[in-house]
Coordinates of C-alpha atoms in Angstrom, one line a residue:
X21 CA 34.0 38.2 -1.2
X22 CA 35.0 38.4 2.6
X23 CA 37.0 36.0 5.0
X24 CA 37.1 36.4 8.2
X25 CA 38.9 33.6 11.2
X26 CA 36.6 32.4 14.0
X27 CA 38.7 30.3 15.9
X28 CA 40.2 27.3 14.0
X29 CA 37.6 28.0 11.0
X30 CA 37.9 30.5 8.4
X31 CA 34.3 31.5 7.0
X32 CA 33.9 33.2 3.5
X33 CA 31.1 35.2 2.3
X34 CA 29.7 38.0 0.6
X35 CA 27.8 41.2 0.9
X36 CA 24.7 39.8 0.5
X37 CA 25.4 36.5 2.8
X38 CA 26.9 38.4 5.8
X39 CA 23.8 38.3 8.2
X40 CA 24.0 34.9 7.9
X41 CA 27.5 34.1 8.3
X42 CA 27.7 34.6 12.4
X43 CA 24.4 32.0 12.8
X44 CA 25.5 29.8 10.2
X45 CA 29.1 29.4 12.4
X46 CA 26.9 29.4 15.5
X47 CA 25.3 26.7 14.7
X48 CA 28.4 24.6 13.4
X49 CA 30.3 25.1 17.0
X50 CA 26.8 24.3 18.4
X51 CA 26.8 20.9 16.2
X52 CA 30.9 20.1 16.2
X53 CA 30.7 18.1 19.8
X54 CA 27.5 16.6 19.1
X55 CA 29.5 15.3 16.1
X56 CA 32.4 14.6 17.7
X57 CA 30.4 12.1 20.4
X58 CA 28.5 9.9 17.4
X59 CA 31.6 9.5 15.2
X60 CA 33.5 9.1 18.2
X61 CA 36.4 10.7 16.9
X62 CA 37.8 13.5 15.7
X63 CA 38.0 14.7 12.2
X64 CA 40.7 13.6 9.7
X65 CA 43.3 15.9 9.7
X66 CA 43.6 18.9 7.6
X67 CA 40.1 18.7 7.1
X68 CA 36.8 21.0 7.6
X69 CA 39.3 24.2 7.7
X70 CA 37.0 26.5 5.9
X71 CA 33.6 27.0 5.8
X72 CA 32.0 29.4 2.3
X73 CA 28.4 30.4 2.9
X74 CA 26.4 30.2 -0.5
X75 CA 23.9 32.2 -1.6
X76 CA 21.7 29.6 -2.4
X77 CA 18.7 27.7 0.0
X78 CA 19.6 24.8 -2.4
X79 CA 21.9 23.0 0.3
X80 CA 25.6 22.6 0.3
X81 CA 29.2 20.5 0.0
X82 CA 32.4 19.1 1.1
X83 CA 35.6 19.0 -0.5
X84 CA 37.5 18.2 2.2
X85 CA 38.9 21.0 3.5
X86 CA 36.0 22.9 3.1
X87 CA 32.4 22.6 3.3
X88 CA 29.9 25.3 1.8
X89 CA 26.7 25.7 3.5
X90 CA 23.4 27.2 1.7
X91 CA 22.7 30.5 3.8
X92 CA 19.2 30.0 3.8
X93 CA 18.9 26.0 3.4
X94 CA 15.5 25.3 5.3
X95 CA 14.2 28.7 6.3
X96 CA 16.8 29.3 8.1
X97 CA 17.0 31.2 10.0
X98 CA 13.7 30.9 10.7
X99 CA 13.9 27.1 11.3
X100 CA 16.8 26.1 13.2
X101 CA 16.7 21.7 12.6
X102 CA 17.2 21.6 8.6
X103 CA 20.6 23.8 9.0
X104 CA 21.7 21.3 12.2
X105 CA 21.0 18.6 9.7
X106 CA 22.9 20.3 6.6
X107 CA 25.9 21.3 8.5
X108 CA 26.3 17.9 10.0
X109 CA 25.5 16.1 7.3
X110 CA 28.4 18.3 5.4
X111 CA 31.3 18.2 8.0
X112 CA 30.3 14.3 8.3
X113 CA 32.0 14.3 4.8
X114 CA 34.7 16.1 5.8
X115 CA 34.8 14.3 9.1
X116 CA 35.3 10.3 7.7
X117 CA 38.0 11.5 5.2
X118 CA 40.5 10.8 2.9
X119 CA 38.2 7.3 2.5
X120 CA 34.6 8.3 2.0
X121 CA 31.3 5.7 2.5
X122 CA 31.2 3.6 -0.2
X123 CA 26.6 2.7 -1.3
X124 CA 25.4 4.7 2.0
X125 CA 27.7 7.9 1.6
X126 CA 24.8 10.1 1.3
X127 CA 22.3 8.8 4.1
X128 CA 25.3 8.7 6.8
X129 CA 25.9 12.1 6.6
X130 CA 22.0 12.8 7.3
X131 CA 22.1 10.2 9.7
X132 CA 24.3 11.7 11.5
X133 CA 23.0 14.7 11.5
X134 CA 19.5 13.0 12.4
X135 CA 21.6 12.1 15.5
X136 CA 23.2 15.2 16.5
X137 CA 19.6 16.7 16.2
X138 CA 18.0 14.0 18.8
X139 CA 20.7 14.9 21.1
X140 CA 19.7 18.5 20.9
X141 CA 16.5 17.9 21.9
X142 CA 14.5 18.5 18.1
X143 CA 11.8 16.6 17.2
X144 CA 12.3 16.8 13.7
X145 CA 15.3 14.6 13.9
X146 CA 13.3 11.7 14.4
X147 CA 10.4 13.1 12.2
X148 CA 13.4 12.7 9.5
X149 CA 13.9 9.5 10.6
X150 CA 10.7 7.8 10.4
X151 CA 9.8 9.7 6.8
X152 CA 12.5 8.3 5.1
X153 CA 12.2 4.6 6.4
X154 CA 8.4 4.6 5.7
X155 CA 9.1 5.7 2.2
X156 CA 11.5 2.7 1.7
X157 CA 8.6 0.4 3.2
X158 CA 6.3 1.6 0.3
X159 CA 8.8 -0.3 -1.9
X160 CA 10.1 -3.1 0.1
X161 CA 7.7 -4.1 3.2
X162 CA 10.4 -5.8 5.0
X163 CA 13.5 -4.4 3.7
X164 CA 14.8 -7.7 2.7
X165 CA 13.4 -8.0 -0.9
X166 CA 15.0 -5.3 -2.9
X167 CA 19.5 -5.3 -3.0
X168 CA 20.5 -2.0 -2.3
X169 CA 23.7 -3.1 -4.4
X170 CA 21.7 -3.3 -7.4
X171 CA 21.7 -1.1 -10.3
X172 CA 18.5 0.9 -10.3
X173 CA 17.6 0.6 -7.1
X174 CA 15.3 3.4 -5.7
X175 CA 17.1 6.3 -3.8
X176 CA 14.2 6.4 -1.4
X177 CA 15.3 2.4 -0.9
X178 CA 18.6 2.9 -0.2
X179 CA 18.4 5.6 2.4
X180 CA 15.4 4.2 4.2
X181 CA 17.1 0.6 4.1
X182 CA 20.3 2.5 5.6
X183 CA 18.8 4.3 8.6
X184 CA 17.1 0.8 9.3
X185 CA 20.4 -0.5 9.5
X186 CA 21.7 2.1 12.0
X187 CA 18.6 2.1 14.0
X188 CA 19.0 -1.8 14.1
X189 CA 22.9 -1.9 15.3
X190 CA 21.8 0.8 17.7
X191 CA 18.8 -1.2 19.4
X192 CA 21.0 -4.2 19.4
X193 CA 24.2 -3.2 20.5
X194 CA 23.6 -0.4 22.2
X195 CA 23.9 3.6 21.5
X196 CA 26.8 4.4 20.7
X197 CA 27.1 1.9 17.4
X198 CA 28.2 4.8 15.3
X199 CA 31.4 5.8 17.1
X200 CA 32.2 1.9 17.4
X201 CA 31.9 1.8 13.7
X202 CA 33.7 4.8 12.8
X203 CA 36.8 4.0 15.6
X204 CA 36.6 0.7 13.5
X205 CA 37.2 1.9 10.5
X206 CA 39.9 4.7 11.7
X207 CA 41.4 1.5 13.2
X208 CA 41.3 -0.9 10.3
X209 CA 42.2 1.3 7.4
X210 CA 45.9 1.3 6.4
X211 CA 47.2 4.2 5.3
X212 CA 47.8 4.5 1.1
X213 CA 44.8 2.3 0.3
X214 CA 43.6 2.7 -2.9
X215 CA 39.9 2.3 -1.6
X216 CA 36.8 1.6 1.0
X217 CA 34.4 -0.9 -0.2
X218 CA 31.1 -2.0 0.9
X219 CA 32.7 -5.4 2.1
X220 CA 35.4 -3.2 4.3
X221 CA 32.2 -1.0 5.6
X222 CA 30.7 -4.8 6.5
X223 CA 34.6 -5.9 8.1
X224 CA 34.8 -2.5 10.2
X225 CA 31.0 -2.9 11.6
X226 CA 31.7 -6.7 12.6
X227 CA 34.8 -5.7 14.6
X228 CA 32.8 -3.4 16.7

């Protein structure tokens, strides 16, 4: 395996994951101020220091420090959107760190990179969007039957359900609702807590 420093990040790869490495990290400083603006702040520190390409398409991780990105996670590089999506769905992680989402840890970090993808212009973003939230429809017309909270409730529920959530604080509060929540909760959160529950997710979006 091979390391290499490109600015503040240090990418590691392989042989056979080298001609992806330079458009993976291209696309990552193309998606790190996008990021920046809808969290509206910076990341934790300490994290997203490295960044391992995997030979996989099958997606990728955080760990904190590092996040691993499947080298060919979409077609890429053939298709550009699903990578901006992976890599800021995987520095979003990173980025709300050491106290992760509590029920909607998963579709925040595609929200946001559904996010950082409508503000570089891609259709898709919103294509994303819509999918996901008509798939939680199918279940629960309204969104107001089914808990979310409750054991065995349907993935496609919960991330549908979530995004409706976003879109609503958005349309009602205006854009930006995002980085009001996430300054919130950078805000409200005491160092040495033990945890970050759903009830301190619903504390730091009322403060906004």
């Amino acid at each position: 395996e091979h390391r290499r420093e490109v600015g503040p990040l240090i990418v590691e790869y392989h042989d056979g994951t080298e001609r992806f490495a330079d458009a993976i990290v291209e696309v990552y400083h193309e998606v790190r101020p996008h990021l920046r603006h809808v969290t509206g702040v910076d990341p934790s520190p300490g994290m997203i220091k490295n960044m391992l390409i995997l030979p996989t398409g099958g997606g990728g991780f955080s760990s904190g420090a590092r996040i691993a990105i499947g080298a060919w996670w979409g077609k890429f590089p053939d298709s550009r959107y699903p990578m901006v999506e992976l890599i800021s769905h995987e520095a979003g992680h990173s980025w709300v760190l050491p106290y992760a989402e509590p029920l909607w840890n998963e579709p925040i970090a595609t929200y946001l990179g559904i996010l950082v993808g409508r503000r570089l212009g891609m259709p898709e973003a919103d294509e994303t969007l819509k999918r996901q939230i008509a798939k939680a429809r199918k279940l629960d017309p309204d969104l107001d039957a089914i808990n979310p909270l409750e054991d065995g409730a349907p993935r496609d529920l919960i991330w549908g359900k979530t995004y409706h959530v976003f879109e609503e604080l958005e349309s009602q509060h205006g854009p930006g609702s995002m980085a009001k929540y996430f300054q919130a909760k950078r805000a409200l959160l005491e160092p040495g807590r033990k945890g970050y529950s759903m009830d301190d997710c619903v504390a730091a979006t009322v403060s906004q």
